[in-house]
PDB file of C-alpha atoms in Angstrom:
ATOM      1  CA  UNK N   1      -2.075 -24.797  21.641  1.00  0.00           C
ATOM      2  CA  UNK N   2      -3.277 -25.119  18.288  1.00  0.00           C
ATOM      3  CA  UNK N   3      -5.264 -21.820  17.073  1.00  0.00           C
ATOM      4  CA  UNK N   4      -9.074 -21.959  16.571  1.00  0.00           C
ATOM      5  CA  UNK N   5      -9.865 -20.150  13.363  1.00  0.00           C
ATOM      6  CA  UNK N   6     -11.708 -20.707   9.866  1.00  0.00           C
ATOM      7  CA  UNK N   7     -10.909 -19.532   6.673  1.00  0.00           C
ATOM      8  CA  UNK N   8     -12.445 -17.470   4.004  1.00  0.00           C
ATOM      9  CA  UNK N   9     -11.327 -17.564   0.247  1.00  0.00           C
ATOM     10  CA  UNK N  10     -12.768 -14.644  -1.598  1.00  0.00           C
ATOM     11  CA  UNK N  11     -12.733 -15.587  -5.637  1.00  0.00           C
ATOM     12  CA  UNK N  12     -12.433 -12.757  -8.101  1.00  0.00           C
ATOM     13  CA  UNK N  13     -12.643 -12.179 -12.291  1.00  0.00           C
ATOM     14  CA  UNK N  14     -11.452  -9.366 -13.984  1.00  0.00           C
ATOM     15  CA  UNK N  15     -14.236  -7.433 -15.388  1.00  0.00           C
ATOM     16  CA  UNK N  16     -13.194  -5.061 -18.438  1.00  0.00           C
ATOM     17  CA  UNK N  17     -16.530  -3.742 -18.695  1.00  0.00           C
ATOM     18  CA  UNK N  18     -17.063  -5.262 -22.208  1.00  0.00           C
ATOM     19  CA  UNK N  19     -13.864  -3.134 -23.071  1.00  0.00           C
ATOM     20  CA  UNK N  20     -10.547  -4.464 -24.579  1.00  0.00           C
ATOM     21  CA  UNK N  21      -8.221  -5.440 -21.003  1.00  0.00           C
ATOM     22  CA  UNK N  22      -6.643  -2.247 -20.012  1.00  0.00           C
ATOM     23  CA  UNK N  23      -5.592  -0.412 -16.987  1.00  0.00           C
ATOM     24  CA  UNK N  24      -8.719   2.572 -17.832  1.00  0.00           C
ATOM     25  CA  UNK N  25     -10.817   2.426 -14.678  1.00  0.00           C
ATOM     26  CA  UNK N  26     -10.542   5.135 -12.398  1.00  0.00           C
ATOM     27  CA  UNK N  27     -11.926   4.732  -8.787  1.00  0.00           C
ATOM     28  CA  UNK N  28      -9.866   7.828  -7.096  1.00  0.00           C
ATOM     29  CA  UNK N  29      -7.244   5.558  -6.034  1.00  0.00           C
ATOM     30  CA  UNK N  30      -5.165   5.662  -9.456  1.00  0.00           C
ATOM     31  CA  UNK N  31      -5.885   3.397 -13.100  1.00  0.00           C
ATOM     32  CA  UNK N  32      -6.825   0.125 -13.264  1.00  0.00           C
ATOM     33  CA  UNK N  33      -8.985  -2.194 -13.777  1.00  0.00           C
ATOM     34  CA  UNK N  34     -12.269  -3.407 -11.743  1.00  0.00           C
ATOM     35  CA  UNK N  35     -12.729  -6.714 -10.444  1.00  0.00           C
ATOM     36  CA  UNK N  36     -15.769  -9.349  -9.810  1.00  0.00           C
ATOM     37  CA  UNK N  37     -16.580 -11.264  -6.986  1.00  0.00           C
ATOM     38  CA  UNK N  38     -17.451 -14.651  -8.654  1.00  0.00           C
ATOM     39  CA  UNK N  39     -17.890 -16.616  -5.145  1.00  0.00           C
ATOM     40  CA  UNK N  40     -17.130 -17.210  -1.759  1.00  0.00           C
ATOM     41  CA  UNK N  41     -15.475 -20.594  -0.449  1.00  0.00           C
ATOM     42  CA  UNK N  42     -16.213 -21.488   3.836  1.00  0.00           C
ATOM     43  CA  UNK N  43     -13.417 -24.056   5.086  1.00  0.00           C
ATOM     44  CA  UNK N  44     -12.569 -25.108   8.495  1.00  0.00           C
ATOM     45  CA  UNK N  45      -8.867 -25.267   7.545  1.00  0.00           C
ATOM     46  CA  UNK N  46      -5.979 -24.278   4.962  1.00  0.00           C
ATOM     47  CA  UNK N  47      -6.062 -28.003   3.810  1.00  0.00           C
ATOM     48  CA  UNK N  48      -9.527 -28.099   2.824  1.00  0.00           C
ATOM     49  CA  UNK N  49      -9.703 -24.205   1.225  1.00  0.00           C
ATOM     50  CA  UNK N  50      -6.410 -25.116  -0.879  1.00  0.00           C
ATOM     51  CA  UNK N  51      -8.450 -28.357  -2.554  1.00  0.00           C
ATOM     52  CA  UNK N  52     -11.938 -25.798  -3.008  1.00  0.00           C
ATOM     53  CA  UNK N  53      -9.569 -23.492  -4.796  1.00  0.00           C
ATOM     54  CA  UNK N  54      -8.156 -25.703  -7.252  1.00  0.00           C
ATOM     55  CA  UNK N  55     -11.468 -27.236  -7.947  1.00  0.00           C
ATOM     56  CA  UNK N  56     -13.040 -23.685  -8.475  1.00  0.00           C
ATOM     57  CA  UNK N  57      -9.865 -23.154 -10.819  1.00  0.00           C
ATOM     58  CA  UNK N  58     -10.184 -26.307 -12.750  1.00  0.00           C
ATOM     59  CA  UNK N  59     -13.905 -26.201 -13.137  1.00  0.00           C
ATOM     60  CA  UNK N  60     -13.716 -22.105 -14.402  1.00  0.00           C
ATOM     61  CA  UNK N  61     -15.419 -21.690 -17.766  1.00  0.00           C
ATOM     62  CA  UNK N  62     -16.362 -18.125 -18.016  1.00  0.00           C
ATOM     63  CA  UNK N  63     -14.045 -16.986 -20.928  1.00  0.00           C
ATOM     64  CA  UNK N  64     -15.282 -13.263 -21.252  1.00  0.00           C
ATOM     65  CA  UNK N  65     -13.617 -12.395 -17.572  1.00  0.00           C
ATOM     66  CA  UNK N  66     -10.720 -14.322 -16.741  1.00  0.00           C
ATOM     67  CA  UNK N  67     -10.156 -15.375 -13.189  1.00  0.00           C
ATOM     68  CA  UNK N  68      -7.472 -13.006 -11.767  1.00  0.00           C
ATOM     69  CA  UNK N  69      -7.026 -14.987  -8.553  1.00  0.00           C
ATOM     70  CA  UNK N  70      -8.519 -16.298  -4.431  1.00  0.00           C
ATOM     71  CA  UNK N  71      -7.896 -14.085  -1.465  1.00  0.00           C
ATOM     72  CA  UNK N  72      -7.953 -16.441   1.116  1.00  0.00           C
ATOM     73  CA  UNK N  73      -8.093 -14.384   4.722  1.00  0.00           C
ATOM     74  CA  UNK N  74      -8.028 -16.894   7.904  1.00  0.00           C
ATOM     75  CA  UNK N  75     -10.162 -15.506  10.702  1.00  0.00           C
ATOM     76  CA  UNK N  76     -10.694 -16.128  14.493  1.00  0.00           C
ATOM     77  CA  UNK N  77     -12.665 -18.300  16.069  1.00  0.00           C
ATOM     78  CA  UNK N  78     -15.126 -21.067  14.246  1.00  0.00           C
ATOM     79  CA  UNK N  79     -18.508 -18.991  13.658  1.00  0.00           C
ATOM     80  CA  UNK N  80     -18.524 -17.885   9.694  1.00  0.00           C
ATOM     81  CA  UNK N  81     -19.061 -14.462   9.221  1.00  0.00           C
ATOM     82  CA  UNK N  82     -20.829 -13.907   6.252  1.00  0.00           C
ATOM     83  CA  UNK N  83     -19.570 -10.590   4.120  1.00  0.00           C
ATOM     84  CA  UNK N  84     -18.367  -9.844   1.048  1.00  0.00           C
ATOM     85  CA  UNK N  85     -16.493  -7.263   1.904  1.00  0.00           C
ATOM     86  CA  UNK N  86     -12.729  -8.442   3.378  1.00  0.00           C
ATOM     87  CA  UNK N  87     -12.088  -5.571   5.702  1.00  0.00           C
ATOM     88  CA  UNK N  88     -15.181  -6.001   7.887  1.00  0.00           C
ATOM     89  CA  UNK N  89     -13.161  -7.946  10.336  1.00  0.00           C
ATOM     90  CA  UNK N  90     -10.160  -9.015  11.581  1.00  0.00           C
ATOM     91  CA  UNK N  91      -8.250 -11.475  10.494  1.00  0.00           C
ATOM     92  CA  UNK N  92      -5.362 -13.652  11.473  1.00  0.00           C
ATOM     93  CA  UNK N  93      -3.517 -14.681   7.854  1.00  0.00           C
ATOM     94  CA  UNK N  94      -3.985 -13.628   4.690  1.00  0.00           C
ATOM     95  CA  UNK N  95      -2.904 -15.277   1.287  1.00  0.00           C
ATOM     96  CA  UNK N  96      -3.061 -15.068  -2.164  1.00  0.00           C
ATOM     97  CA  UNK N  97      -3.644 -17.688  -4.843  1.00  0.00           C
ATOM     98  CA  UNK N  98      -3.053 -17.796  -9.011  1.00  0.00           C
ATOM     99  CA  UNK N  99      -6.304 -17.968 -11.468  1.00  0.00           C
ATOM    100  CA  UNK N 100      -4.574 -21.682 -11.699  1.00  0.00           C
ATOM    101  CA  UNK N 101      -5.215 -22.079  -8.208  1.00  0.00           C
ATOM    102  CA  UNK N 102      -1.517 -22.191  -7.197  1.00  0.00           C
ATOM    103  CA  UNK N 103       0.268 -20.423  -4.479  1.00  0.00           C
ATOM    104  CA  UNK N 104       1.611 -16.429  -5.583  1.00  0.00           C
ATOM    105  CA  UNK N 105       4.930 -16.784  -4.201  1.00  0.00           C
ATOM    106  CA  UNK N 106       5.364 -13.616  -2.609  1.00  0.00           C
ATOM    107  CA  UNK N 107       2.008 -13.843  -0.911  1.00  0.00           C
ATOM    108  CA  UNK N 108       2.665 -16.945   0.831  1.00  0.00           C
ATOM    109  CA  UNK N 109       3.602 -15.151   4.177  1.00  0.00           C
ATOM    110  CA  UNK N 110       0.640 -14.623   6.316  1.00  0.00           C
ATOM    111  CA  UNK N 111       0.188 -11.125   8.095  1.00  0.00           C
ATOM    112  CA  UNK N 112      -1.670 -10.656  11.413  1.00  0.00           C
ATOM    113  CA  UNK N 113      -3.617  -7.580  12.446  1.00  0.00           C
ATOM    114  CA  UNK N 114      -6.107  -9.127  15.309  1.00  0.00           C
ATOM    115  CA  UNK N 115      -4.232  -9.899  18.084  1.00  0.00           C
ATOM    116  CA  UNK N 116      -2.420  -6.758  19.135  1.00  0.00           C
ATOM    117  CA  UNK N 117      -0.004  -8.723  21.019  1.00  0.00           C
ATOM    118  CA  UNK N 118       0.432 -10.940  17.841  1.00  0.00           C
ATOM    119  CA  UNK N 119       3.895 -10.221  15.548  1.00  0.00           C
ATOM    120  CA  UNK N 120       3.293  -9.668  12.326  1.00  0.00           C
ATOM    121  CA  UNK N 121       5.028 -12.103   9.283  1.00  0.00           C
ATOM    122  CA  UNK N 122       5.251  -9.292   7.310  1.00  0.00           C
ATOM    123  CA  UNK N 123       8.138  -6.933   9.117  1.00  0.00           C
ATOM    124  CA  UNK N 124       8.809  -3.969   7.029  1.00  0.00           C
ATOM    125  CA  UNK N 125       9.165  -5.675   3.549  1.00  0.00           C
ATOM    126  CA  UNK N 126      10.707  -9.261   4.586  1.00  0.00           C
ATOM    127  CA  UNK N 127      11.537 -10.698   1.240  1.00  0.00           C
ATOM    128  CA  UNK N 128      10.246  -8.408  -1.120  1.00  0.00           C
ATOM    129  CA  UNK N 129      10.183  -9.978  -4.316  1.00  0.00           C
ATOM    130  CA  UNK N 130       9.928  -5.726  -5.865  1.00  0.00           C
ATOM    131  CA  UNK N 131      12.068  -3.062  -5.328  1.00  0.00           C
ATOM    132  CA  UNK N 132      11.254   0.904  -5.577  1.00  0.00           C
ATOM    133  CA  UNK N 133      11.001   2.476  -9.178  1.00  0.00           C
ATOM    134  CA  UNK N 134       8.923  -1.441  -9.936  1.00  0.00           C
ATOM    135  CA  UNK N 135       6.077  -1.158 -11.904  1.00  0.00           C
ATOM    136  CA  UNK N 136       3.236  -3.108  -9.951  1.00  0.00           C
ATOM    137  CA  UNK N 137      -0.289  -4.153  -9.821  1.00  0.00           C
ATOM    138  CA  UNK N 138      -2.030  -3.993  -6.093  1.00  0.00           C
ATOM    139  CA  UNK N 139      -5.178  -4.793  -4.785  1.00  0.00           C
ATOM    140  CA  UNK N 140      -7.680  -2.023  -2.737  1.00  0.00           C
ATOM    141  CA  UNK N 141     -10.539  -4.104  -0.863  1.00  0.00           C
ATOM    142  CA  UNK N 142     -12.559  -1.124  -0.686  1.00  0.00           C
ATOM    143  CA  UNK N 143     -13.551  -1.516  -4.085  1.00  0.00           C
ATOM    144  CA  UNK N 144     -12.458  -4.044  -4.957  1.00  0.00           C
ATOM    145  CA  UNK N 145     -10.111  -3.152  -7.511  1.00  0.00           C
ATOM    146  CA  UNK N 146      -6.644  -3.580  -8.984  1.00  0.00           C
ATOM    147  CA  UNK N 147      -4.478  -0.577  -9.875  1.00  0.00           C
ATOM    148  CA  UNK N 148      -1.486  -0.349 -11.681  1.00  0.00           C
ATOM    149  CA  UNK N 149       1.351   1.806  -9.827  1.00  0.00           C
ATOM    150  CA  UNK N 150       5.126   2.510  -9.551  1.00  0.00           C
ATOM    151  CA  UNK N 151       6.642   1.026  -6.322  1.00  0.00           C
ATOM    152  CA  UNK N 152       7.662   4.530  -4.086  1.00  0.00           C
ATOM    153  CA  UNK N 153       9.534   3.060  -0.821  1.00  0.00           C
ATOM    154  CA  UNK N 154      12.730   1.410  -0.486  1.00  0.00           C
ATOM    155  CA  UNK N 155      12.419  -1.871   1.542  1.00  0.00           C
ATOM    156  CA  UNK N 156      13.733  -1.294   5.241  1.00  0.00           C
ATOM    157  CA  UNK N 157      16.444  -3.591   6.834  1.00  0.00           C
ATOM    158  CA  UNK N 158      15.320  -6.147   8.575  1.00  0.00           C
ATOM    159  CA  UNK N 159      16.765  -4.964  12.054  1.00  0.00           C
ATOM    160  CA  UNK N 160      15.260  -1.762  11.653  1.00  0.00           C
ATOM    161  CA  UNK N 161      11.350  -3.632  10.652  1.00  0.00           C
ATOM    162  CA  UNK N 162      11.616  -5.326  13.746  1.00  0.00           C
ATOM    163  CA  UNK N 163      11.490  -2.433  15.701  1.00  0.00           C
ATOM    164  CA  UNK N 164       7.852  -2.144  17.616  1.00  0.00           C
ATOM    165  CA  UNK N 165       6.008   1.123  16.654  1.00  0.00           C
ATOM    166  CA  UNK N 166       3.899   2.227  19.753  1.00  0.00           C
ATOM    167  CA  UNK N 167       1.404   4.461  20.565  1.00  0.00           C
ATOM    168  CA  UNK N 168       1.926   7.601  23.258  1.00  0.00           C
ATOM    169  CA  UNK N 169       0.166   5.381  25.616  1.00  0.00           C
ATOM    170  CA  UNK N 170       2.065   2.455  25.195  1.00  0.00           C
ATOM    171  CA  UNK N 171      -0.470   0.538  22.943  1.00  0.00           C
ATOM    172  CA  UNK N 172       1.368  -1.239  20.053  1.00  0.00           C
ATOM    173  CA  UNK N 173       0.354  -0.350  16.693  1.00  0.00           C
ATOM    174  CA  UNK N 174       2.831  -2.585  14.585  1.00  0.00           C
ATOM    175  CA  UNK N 175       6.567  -2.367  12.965  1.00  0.00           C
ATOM    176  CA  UNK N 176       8.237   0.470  11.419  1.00  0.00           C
ATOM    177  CA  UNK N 177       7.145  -0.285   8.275  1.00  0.00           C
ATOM    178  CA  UNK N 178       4.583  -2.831   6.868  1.00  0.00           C
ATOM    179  CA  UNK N 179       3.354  -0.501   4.272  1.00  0.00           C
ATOM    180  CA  UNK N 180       4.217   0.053   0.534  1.00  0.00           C
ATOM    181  CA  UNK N 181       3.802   3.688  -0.923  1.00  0.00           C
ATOM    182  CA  UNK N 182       2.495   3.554  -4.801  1.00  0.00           C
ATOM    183  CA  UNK N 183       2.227   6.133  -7.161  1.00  0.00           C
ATOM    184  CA  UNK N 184      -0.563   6.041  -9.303  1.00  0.00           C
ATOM    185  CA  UNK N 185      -1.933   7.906 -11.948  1.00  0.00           C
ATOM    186  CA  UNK N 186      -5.860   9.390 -11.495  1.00  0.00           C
ATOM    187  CA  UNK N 187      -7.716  10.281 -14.531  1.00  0.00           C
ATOM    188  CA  UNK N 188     -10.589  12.697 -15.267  1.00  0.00           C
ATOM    189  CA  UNK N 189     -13.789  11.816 -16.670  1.00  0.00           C
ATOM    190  CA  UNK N 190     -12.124  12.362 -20.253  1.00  0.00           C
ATOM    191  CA  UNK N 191      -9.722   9.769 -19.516  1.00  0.00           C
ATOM    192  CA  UNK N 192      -7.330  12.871 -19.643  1.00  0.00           C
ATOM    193  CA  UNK N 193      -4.580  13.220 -16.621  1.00  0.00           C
ATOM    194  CA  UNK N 194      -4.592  16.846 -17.052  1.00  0.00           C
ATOM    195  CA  UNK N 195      -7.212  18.928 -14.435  1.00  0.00           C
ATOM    196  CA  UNK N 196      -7.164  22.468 -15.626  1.00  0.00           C
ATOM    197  CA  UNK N 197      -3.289  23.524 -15.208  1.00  0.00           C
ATOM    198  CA  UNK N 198      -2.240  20.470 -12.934  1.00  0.00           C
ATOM    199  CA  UNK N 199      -1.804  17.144 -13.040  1.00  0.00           C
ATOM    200  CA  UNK N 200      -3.258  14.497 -10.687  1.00  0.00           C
ATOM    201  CA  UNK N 201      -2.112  11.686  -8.801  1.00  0.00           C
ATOM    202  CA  UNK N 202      -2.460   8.911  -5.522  1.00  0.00           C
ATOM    203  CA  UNK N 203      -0.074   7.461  -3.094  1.00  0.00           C
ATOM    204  CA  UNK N 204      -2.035   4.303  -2.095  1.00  0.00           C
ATOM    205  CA  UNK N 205      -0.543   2.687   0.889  1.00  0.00           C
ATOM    206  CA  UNK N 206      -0.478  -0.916   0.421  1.00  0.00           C
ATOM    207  CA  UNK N 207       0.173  -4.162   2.484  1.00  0.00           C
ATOM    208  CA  UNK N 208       3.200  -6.209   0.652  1.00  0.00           C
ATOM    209  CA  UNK N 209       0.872  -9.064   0.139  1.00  0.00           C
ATOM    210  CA  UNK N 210      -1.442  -6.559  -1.707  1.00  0.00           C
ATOM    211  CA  UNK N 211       0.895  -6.318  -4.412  1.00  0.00           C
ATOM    212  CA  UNK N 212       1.854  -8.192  -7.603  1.00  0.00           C
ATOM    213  CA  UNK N 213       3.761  -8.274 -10.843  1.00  0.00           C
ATOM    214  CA  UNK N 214       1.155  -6.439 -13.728  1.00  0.00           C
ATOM    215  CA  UNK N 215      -0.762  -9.110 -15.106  1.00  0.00           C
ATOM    216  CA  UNK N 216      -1.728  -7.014 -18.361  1.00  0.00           C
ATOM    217  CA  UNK N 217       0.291  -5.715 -21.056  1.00  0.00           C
ATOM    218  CA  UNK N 218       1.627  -2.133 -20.392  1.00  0.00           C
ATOM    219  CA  UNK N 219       0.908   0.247 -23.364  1.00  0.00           C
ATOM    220  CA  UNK N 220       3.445   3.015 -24.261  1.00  0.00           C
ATOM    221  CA  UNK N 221       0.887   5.609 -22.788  1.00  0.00           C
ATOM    222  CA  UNK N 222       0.916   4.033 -19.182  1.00  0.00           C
ATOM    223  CA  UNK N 223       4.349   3.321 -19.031  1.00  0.00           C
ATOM    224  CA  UNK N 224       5.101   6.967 -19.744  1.00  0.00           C
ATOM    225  CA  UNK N 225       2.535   8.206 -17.660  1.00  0.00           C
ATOM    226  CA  UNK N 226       3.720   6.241 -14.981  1.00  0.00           C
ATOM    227  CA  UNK N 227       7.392   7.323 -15.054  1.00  0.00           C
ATOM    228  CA  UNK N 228       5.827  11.018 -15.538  1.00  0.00           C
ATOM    229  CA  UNK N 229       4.438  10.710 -12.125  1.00  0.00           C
ATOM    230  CA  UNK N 230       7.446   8.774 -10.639  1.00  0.00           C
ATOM    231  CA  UNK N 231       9.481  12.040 -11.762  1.00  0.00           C
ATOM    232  CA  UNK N 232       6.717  14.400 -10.511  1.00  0.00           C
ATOM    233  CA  UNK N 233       6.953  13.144  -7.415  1.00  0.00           C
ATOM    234  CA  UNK N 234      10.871  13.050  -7.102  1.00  0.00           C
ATOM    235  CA  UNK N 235      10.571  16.811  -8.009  1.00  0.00           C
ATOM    236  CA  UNK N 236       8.090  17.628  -5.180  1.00  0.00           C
ATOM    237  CA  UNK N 237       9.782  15.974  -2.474  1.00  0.00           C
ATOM    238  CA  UNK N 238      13.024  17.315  -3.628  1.00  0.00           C
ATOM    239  CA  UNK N 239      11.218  21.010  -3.808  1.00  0.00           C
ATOM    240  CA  UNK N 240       9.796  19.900  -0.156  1.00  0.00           C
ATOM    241  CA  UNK N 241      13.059  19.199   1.637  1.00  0.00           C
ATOM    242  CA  UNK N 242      14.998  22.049  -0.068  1.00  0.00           C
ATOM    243  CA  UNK N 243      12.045  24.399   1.491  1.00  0.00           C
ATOM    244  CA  UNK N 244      12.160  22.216   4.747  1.00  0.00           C
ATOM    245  CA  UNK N 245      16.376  22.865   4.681  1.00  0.00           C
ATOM    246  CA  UNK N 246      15.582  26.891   3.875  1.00  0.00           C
ATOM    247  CA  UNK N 247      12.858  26.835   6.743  1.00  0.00           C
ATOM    248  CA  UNK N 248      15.374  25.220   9.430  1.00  0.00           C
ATOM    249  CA  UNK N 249      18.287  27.633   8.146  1.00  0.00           C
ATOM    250  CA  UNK N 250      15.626  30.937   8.684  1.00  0.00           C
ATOM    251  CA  UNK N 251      14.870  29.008  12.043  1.00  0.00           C
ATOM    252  CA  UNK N 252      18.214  29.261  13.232  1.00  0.00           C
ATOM    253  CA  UNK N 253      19.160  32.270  11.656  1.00  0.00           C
ATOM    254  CA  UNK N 254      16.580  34.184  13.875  1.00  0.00           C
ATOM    255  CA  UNK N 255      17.277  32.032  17.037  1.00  0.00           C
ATOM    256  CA  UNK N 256      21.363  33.685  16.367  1.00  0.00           C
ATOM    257  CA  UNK N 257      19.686  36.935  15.838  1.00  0.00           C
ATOM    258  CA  UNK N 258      18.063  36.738  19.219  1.00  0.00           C
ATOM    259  CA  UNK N 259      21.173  35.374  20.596  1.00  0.00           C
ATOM    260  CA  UNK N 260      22.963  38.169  19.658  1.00  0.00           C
ATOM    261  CA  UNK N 261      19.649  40.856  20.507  1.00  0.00           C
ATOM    262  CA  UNK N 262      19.847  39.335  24.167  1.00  0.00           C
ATOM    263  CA  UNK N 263      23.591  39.412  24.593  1.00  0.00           C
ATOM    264  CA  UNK N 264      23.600  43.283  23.338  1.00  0.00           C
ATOM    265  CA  UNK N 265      21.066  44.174  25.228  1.00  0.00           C
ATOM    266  CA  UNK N 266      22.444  42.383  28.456  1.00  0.00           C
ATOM    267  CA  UNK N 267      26.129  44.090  27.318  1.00  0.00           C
ATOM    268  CA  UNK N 268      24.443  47.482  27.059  1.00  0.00           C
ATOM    269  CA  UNK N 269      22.935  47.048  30.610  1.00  0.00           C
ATOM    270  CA  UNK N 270      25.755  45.915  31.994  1.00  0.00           C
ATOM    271  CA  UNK N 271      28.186  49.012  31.041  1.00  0.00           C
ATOM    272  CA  UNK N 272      25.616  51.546  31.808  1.00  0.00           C
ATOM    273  CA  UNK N 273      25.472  50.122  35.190  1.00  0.00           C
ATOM    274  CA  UNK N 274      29.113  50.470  35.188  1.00  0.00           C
ATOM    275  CA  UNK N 275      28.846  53.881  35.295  1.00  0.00           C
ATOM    276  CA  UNK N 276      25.992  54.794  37.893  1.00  0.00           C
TER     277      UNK N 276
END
């Protein structure tokens, strides 16, 4: 039975603020830059939304913020929703489009989320096109945003991504893993990533079809800082399982303690009722 859904295309710019193009916006969730919701395109199928697009993309003509590309999110049923906001609903696909208005390659697969009986395309990373220790752009529909980040998660095998996660009550919630962990820088209001004697940083978890190849030069500066915090974090989860390692070793140090306590104490009674 065919499905009965519309689609919605979402159309963004990259706004620089007036500034040079640069990864300097800081929203909490890591550097980057903001984007601008230039329009919103109502179709009835994926036929007529992929014509609107190219249209919108051939008909662009605002120089100062370049289009960086159409989030097109297919949604049940046939009543629009009007919202500019993507995550106000559910939705049954999800694809990306080019400022040209052509297909991103690795955003082609559509994910699911509405139906809870409804697979999901995306199982763990299916054909990632990046690879942890990648330098990446993603997308946050919060606020609408782009931040630049260093892929943290190795892609899972496939037979292990098919494996249903579930709920304690039996609800499923998903595959084992559809997520990808990014580090990402955060700033202070100096543009400094320095806060008093520390140094500051996200792990956004991110859909794969939320994340791209940069689309911006990298300076020197963010390229360092990047690695910096790639390294940072290698350090603390090193640090973390070392102490996790020391705290299991303690564990079972005391449990052979009390082992021995018990068997002592059950020794002592036993030769002093020897002798009554």
């Amino acid at each position: 039975m065919e499905r009965n859904s519309h689609f919605i295309t979402y159309t963004y710019s990259k706004d620089f603020h007036g500034r040079e193009p640069s990864y300097n916006v800081d929203h909490g969730e890591g550097i980057g830059y903001d984007l601008e919701l230039e329009g919103i395109l109502y179709t009835t199928s994926l036929e007529e939304a992929e014509h609107d697009i190219a249209e919108y993309a051939k008909n662009y003509t605002n120089k100062g913020k370049p289009l960086f590309g159409f989030h097109t999110l297919e949604r049940p049923g046939s009543a629009f929703l009007i919202t500019t906001k993507e995550g106000t609903t559910e939705q049954l696909s999800e694809r990306w489009y080019g400022p040209d208005g052509t297909p991103w390659e690795k955003n082609e697969v559509s994910t699911f989320s509405g139906d809870p009986e409804e697979k999901r395309a995306i199982k763990g990373w299916a054909n990632p096109l990046f690879k942890a220790g990648d330098i990446v752009e993603f997308f946050t529909p919060k606020n609408q945003y782009v931040g630049i980040g260093i892929v943290r998660t190795e892609a899972i095998p496939a037979e292990i991504a098919n494996i249903e996660v579930r709920e304690k009550d039996g609800t499923r919630c998903g595959y084992d893993r559809d997520t990808v962990q990014i580090l990402t820088p955060n700033l202070n209001e100096e543009g400094s990533f320095v806060f008093g004697f520390s140094h500051k940083y996200s792990v956004a978890r991110v859909n794969p079809v939320n994340v791209f190849k940069p689309s911006l030069p990298l300076t020197k500066r963010d390229e360092h800082l990047l690695r910096f915090v790639e390294e940072i974090e290698n350090k603390r989860c090193e640090l973390m399982n070392q102490l996790a390692k020391d705290e299991e070793e303690e564990r079972l140090q005391k449990k052979k303690e009390r082992m021995r306590e018990t068997f002592r104490s059950a020794a002592s009674n036993y030769i002093g009722d020897g002798f009554d």
